[in-house]
Coordinates of C-alpha atoms and ligand atoms in Angstrom, one line a residue:
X11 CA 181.2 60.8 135.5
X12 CA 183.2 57.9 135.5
X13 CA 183.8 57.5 131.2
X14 CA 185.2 59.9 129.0
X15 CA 183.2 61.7 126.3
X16 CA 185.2 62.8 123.0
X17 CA 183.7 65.9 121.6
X18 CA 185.0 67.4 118.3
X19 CA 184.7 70.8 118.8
X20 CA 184.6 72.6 115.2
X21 CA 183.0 69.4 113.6
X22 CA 180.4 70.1 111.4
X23 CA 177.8 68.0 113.9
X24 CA 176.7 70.5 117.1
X25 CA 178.5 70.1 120.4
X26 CA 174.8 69.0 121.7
X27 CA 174.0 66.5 119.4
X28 CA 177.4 64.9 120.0
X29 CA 176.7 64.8 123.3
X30 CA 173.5 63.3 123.3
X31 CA 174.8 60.4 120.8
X32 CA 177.3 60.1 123.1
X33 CA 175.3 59.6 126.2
X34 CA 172.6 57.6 123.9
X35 CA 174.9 55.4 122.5
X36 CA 176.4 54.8 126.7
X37 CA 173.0 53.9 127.6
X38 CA 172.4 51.4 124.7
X39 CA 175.6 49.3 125.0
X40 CA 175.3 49.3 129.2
X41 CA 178.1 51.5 130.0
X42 CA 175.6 53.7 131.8
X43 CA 173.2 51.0 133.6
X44 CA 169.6 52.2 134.2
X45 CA 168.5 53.7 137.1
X46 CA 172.4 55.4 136.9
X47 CA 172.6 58.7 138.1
X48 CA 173.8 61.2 135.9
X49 CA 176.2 64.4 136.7
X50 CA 174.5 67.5 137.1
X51 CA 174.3 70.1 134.5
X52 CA 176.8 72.5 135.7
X53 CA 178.9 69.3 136.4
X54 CA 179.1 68.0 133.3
X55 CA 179.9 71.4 131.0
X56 CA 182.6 72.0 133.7
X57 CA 184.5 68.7 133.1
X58 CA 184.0 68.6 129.5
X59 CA 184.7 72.7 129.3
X60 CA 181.6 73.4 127.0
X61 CA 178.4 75.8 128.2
X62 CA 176.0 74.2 130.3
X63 CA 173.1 74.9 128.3
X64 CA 174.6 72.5 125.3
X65 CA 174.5 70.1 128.2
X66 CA 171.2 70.8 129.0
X67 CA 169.7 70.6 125.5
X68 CA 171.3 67.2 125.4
X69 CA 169.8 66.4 128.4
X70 CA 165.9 67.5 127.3
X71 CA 166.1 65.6 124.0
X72 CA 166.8 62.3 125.8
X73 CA 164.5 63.3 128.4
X74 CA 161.9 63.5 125.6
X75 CA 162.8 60.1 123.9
X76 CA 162.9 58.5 126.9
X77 CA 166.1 57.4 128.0
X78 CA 166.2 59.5 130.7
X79 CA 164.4 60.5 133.7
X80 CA 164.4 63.4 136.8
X81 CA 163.3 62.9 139.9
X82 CA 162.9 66.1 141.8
X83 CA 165.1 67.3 144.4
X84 CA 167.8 64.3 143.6
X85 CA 168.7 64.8 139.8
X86 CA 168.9 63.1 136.4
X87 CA 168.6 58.9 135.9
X88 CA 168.9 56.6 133.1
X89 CA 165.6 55.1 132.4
X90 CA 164.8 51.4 133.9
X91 CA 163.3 50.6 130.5
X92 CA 164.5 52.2 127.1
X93 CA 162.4 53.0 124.3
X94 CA 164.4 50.7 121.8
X95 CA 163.3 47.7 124.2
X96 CA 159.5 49.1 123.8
X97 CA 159.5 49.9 120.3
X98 CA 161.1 46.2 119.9
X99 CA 158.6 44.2 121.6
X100 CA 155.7 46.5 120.2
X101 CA 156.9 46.2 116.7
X102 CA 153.7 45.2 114.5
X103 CA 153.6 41.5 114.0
X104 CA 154.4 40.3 110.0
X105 CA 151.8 38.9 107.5
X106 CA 153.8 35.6 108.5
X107 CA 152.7 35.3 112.2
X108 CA 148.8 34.1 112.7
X109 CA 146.3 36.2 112.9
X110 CA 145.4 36.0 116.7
X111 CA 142.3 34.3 116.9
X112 CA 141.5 34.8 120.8
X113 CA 140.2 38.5 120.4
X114 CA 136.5 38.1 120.8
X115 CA 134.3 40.0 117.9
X116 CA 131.2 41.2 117.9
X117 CA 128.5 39.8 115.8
X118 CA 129.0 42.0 113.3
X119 CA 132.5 41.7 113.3
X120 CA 132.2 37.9 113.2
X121 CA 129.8 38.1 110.0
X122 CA 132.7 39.7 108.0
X123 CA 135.2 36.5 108.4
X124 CA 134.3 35.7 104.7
X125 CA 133.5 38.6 103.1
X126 CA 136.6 39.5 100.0
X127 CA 137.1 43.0 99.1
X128 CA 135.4 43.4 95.8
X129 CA 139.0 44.5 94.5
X130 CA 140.8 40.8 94.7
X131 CA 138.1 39.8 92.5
X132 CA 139.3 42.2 89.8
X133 CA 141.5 41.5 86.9
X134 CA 145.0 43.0 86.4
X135 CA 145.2 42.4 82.9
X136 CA 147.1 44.4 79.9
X137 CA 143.1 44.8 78.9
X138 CA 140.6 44.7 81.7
X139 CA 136.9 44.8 81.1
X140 CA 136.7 45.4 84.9
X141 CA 133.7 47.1 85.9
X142 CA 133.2 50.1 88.0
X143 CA 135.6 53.2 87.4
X144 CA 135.0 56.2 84.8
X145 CA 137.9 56.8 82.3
X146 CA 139.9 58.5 85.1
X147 CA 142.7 60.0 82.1
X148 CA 140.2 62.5 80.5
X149 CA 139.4 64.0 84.0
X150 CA 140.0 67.8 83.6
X151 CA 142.1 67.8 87.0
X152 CA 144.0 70.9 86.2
X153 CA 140.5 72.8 86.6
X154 CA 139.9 70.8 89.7
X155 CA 143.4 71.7 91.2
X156 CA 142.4 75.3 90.5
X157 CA 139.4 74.8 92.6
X158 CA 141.3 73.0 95.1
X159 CA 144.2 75.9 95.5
X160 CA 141.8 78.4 95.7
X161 CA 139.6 77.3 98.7
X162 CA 143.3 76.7 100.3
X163 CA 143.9 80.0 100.8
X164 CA 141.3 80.2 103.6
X165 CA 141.2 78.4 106.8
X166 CA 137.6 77.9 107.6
X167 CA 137.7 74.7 106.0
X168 CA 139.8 73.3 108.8
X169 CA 137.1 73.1 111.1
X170 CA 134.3 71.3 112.1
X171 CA 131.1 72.1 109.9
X172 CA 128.3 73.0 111.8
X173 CA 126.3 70.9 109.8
X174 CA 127.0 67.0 109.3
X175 CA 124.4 66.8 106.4
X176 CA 126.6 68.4 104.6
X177 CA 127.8 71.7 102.8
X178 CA 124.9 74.2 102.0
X179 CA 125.8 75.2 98.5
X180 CA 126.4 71.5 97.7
X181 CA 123.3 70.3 98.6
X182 CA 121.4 73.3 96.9
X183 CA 123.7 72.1 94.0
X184 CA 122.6 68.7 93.6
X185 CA 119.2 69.4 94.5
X186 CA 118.9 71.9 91.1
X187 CA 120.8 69.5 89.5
X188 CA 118.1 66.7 90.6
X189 CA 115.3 68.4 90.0
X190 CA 116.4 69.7 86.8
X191 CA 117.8 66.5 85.3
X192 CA 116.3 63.4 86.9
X193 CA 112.9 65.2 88.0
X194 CA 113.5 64.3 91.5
X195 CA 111.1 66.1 94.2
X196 CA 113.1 67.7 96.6
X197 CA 115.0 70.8 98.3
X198 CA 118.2 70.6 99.9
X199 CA 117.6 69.9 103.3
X200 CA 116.4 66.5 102.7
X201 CA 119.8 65.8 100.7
X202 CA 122.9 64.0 103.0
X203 CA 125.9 64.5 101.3
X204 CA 127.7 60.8 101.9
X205 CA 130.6 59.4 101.5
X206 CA 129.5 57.5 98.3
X207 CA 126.5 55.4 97.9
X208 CA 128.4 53.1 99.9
X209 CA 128.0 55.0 103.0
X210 CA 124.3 55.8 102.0
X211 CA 123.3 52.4 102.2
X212 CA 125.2 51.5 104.9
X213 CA 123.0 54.3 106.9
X214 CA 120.1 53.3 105.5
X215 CA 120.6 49.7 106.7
X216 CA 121.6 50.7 110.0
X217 CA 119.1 52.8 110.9
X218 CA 115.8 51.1 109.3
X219 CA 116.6 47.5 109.3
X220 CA 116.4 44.7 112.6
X221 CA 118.2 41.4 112.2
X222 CA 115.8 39.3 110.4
X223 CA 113.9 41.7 108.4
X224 CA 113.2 41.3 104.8
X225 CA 114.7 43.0 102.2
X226 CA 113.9 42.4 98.5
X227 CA 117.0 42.5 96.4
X228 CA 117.1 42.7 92.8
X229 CA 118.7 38.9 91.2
X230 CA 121.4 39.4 89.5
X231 CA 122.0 42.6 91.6
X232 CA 124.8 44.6 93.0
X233 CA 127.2 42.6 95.2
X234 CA 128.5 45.8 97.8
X235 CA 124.4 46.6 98.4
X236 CA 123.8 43.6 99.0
X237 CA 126.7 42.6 101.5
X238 CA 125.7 45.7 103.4
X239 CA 122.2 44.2 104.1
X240 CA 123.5 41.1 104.8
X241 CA 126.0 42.4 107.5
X242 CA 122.9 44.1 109.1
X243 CA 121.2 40.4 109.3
X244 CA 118.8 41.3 106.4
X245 CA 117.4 38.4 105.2
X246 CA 117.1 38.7 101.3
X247 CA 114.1 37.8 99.0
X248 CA 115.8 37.8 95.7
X249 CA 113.5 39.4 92.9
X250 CA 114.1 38.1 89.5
X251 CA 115.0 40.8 86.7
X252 CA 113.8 40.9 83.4
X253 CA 114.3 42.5 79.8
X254 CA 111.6 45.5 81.8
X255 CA 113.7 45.3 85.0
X256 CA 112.6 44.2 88.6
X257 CA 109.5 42.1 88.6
X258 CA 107.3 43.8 90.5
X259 CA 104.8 41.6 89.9
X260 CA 106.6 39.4 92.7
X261 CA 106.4 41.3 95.6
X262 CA 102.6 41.2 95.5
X263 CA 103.0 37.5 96.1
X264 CA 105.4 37.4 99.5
X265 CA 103.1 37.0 102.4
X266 CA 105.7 38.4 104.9
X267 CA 106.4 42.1 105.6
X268 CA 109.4 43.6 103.5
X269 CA 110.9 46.5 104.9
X270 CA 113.3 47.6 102.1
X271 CA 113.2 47.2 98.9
X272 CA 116.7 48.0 96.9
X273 CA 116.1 48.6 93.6
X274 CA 118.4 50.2 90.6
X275 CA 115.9 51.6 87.8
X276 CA 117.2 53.5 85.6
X277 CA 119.9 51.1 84.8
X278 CA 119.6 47.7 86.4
X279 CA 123.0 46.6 88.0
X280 CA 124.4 44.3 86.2
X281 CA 121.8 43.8 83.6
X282 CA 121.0 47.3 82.3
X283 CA 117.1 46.8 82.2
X284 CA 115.4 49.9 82.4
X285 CA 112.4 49.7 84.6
X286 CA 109.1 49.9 83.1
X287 CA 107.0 53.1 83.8
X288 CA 103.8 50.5 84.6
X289 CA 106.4 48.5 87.2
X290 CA 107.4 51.9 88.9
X291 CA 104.3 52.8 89.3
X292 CA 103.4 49.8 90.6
X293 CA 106.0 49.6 93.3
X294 CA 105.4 53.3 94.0
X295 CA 101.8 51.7 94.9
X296 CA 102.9 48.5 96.5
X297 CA 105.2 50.4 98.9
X298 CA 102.6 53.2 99.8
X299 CA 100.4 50.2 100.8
X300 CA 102.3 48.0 103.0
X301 CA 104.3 51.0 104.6
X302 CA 108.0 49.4 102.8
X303 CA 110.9 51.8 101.7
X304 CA 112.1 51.8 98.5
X305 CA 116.1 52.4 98.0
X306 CA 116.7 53.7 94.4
X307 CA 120.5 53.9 93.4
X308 CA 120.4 55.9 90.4
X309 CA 124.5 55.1 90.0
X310 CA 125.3 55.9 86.5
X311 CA 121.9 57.7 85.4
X312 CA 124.0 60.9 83.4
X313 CA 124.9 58.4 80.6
X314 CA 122.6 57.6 78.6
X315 CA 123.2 57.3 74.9
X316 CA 120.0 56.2 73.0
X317 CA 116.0 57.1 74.1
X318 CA 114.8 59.7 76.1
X319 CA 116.4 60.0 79.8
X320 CA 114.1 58.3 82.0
X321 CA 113.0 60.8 85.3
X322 CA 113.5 58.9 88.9
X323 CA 111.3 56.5 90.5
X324 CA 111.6 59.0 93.6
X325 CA 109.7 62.0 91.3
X326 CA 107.0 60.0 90.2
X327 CA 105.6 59.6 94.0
X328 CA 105.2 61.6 97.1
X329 CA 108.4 61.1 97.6
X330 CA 107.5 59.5 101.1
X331 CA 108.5 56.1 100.7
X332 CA 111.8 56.4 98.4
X333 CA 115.2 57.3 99.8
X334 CA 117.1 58.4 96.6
X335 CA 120.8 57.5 96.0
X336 CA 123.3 59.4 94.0
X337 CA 127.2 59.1 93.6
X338 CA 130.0 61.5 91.9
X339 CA 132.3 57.5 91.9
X340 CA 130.8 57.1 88.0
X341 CA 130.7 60.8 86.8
X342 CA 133.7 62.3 88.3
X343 CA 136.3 60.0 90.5
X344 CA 135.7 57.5 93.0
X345 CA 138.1 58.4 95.3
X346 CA 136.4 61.6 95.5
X347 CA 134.1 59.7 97.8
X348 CA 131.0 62.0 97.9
X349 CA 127.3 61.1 97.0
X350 CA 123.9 62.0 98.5
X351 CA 120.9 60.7 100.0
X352 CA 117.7 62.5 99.0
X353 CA 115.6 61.7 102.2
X354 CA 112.2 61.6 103.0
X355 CA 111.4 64.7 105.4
X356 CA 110.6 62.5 108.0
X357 CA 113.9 60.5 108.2
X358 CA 116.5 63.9 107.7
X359 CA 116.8 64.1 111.5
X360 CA 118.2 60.8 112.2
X361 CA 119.9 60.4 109.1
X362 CA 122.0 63.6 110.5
X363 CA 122.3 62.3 113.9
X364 CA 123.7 59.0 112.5
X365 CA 125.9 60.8 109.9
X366 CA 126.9 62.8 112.6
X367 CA 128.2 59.8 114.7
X368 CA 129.4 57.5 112.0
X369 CA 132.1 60.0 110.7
X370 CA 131.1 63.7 111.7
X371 CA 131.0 65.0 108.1
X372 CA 132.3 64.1 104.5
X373 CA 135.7 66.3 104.4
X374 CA 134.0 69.8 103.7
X375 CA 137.5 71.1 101.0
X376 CA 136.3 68.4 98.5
X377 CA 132.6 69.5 99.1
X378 CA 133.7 72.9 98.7
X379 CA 135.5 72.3 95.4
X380 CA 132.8 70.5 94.0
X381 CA 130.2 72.9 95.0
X382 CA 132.3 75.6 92.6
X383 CA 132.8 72.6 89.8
X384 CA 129.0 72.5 89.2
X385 CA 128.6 76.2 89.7
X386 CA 131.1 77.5 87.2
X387 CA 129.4 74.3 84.8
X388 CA 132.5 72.2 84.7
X389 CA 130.1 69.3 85.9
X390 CA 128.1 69.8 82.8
X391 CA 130.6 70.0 80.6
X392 CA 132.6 66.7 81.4
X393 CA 129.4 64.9 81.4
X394 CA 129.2 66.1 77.8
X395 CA 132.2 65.8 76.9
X396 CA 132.6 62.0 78.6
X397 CA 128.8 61.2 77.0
X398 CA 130.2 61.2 73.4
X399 CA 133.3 59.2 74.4
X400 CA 131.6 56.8 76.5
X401 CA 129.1 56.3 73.3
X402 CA 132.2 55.9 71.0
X403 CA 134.0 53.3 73.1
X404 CA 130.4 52.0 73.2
X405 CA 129.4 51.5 70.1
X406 CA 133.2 50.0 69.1
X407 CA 132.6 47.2 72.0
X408 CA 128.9 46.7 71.0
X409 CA 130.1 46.5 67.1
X410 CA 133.1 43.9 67.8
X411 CA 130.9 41.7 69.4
X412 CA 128.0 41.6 67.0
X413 CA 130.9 41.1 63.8
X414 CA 132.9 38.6 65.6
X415 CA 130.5 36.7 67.6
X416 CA 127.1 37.0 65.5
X417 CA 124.1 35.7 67.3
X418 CA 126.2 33.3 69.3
X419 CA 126.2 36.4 72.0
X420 CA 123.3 38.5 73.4
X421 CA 124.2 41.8 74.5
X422 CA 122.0 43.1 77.5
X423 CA 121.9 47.0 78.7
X424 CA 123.8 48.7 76.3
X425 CA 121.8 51.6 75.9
X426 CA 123.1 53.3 78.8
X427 CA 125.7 53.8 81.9
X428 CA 129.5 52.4 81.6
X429 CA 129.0 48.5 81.1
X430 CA 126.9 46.2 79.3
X431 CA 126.9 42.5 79.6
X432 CA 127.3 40.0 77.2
X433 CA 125.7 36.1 77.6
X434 CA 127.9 33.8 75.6
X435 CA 126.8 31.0 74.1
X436 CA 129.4 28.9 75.1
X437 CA 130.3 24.9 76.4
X438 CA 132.9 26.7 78.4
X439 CA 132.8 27.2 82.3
X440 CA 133.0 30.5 83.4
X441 CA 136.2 29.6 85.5
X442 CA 137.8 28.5 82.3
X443 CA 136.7 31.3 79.7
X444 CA 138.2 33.7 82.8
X445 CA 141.0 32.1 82.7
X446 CA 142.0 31.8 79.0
X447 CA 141.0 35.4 78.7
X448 CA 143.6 36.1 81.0
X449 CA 146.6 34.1 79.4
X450 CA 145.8 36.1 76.3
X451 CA 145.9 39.0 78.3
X452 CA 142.1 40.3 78.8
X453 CA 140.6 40.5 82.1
X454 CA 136.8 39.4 82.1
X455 CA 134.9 39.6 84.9
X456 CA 131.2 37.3 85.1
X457 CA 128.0 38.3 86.5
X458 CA 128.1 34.9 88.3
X459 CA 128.5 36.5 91.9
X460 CA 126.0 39.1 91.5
X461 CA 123.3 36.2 91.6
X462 CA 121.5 35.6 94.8
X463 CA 121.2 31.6 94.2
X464 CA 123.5 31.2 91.7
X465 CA 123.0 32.1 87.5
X466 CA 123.2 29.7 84.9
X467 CA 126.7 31.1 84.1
X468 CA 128.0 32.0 80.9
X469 CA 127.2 36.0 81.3
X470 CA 130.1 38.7 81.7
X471 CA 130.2 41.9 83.0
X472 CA 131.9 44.3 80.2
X473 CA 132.9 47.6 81.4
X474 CA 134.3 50.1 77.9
X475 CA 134.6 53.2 79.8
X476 CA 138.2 53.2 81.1
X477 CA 139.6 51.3 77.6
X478 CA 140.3 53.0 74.5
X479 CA 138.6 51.9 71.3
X480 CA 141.8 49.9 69.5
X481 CA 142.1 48.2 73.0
X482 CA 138.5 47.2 73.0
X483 CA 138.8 45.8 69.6
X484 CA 142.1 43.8 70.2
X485 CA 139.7 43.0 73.7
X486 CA 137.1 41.4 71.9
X487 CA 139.7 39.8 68.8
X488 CA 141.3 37.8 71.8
X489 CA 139.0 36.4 73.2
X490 CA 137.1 35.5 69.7
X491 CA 140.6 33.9 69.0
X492 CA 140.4 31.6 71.7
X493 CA 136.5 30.8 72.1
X494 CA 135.7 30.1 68.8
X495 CA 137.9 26.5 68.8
X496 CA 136.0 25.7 72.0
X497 CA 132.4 25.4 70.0
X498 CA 130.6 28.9 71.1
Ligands
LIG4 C1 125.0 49.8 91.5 C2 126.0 50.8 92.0 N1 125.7 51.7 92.9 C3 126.6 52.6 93.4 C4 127.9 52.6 93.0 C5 128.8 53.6 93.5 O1 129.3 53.4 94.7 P1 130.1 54.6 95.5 O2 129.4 55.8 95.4 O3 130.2 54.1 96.9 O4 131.5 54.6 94.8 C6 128.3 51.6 92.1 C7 129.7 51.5 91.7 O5 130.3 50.6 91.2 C8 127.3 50.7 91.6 O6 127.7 49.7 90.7

């Protein structure tokens, strides 16, 4: 060894790590070159009169990162290229650099160039009427994290389930629940546990659509659903919606085949038209006639404040030609990320096979949790509970609008879910209503992008569920302050 190596000997660092900063920091600044041979074991801890095993600890650790090699029979080398030089060159590149544009996609990949995450599109205001989330505050998590601690004591959640359609008491859960609740037909092998309705439709659109195939869309309808049928190469017959939901009536009149039909009934996204009992039986027929599937996304069905619930489309057929949607995002959390597919029989196999390959299974702890959070009748009881608030906040928004805006506003679906939506009567572009609201603090959010060609404009989504009732008011006082000078 031709350098000198200080070592401290009652220094509160060990005699081996000193070493190896030593030997590290000789490497990094040259003073050992690569491909340099290093002293043997024994050698060193003689010269520098400490045990050879602190040497040989040394030794392994930079053997480990890298700095060092053997090579059998003739001893111990510094590496030709150090793992500082690699984890320079390999460092991830910064938002600044462009976005390499020589990596070939596929199609799929391509057709997502444009596509925004619904989240840019959402306003971070001091009072958002964004739409989407529950009132995440009044979630009883302490009960949850009771649930969660508990199935942690065991370890057969770490593995794989057996089953990728999902946890057994889970699905026997929901399908009491369905049955019970939204008189859907159906026992728990045909429900998929998901990870949300997103995934649902996304396996749905992968597994029963070709590029090119028809599927009839709701207009105004929801902007995730339909991007995932667009991805697939769906061509889209937009469906206009009325004060009694989809119009049915329009279907009778397309000449070509439509292979899906995506509908939300019991609370029309954005609108809030419930469908009529004559439409749904109507599309029950249509669809049992020209062999099309019917998607139902029943997405915030437990709330509903005025009228008698209104059972699935789903129950009121065979139950042959509707796949049935349902999410936990709107009743308990969405980054809970579970919801179910209630299947025909005939599709459960491939539906597991492609659950199976898109992500093995939804995480099985959070199935198991909530399996025990409807058993023990937590569900129920937050429903309940979150019913009477929702209704408060509810009739608050409805009440502001009607006093401060008279009939210069027509409010549309307020008898149920977490939204309603409100057409103004207004000169005002949407762009510009958006953004006064948002210099006087409000975040609005318009229907506009829900359209499939475009709506007239002057409609906003208003979501109460996550805002207290003093913030809705103030809400609504804002933006009467500044739309009333601009001639509603
Ligand atoms: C119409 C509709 N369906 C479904 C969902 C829920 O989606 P997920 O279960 O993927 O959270 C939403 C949420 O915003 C919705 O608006």
């Amino acid at each position: 060894m031709e350098f000198a190596i200080a070592l401290t000997p009652h220094s509160s660092t060990s005699l081996h790590r000193q070493l190896y900063d030593a030997l590290r920091q000789a490497i990094l600044t040259g003073r050992l070159a690569p491909q340099q041979r290093l002293p043997s074991t024994r050698a060193l801890a003689k010269a520098l009169s400490i045990a050879r095993s602190t040497v040989t600890q040394s030794y392994e650790q930079l053997l480990s990162e890298g700095y060092l090699q053997t090579v059998v029979g003739s001893g111990t080398y510094v590496c030709d290229q150090l793992p500082d030089d690699l984890l320079r060159s390999q460092s991830v590149p910064t938002a600044s650099k462009p976005a390499p544009t020589s990596i070939q996609l596929s199609s799929y990949g391509a057709s997502l160039a444009d596509l925004a995450h619904p989240a840019t599109a959402e306003p971070a205001a001091e009072i958002s009427f964004r739409y989407g989330r529950p009132a995440l505050d009044q979630f009883p998590l302490e009960q949850w994290r009771k649930l969660l601690s508990l199935h942690c004591r065991h370890h057969d959640w770490l593995d794989y389930a057996a089953d990728p359609m999902g946890y057994g008491p889970l699905r026997s859960a929901i399908a009491h629940y369905l049955s019970q609740a939204r008189a859907v037909h159906c026992n728990p092998e045909q429900i998929l546990i998901t990870n949300g309705t997103q995934q649902a439709i996304y396996l749905t659109a992968r597994l029963l659509l070709e590029p090119g195939e028809r599927v009839a869309f709701e207009d105004p309808g929801y902007l995730s659903a339909r991007r995932i049928f667009e991805s697939q190469g769906a061509r889209l017959l937009p469906i206009t919606v009325d004060g009694a939901g989809f119009q049915v009536s329009h279907l009778e009149e397309v000449s070509e085949a439509v292979r899906l039909v995506y509908v939300t009934p019991s609370h029309q996204f954005p609108t809030g038209a419930v469908l009529s009992l004559a439409r749904r039986l109507a599309l029950l027929a249509w669809a049992e006639r020209t062999g099309s599937l019917i998607v139902e996304d029943d997405y915030d069905s437990e709330y509903r404040y005025e009228g008698r619930p209104i059972p699935a489309l789903q129950g009121l057929g065979l139950g042959q030609s509707v796949l049935y949607m349902g999410t936990f995002s709107k009743v308990l959390f969405p980054a809970l990320r579970i919801g179910y597919i209630v299947l025909p029989l005939a599709l459960v196999e491939v539906f597991s096979r492609a659950k199976w390959l898109a992500d093995r299974q939804t995480p099985a702890l959070e199935q198991a949790v909530l399996a025990d959070f409807i058993a023990e009748g937590h569900l129920e009881r937050h429903i309940r509970r979150m019913r009477s608030r929702y209704d408060q906040r509810r009739q608050t928004l409805v009440a502001a609008l009607k006093e401060v805006f008279c009939d210069r506003v027509t409010i549309l679906g307020e008898n149920a879910g977490l939204h309603l939506m409100v057409r103004f009567q207004t000169e005002l572009q949407d762009a510009e209503l958006i953004a006064r609201a948002a210099q006087a603090g409000v975040g609005l959010i318009s229907a506009q992008s829900h359209y499939l060609a475009g709506g007239e404009g002057h409609e906003f989504i208003f979501s109460y569920s996550e805002l207290s009732e003093e913030k809705i008011q103030t809400g609504i006082e804002r933006i009467a302050y500044f739309l009333k000078p601009a001639r509603l």
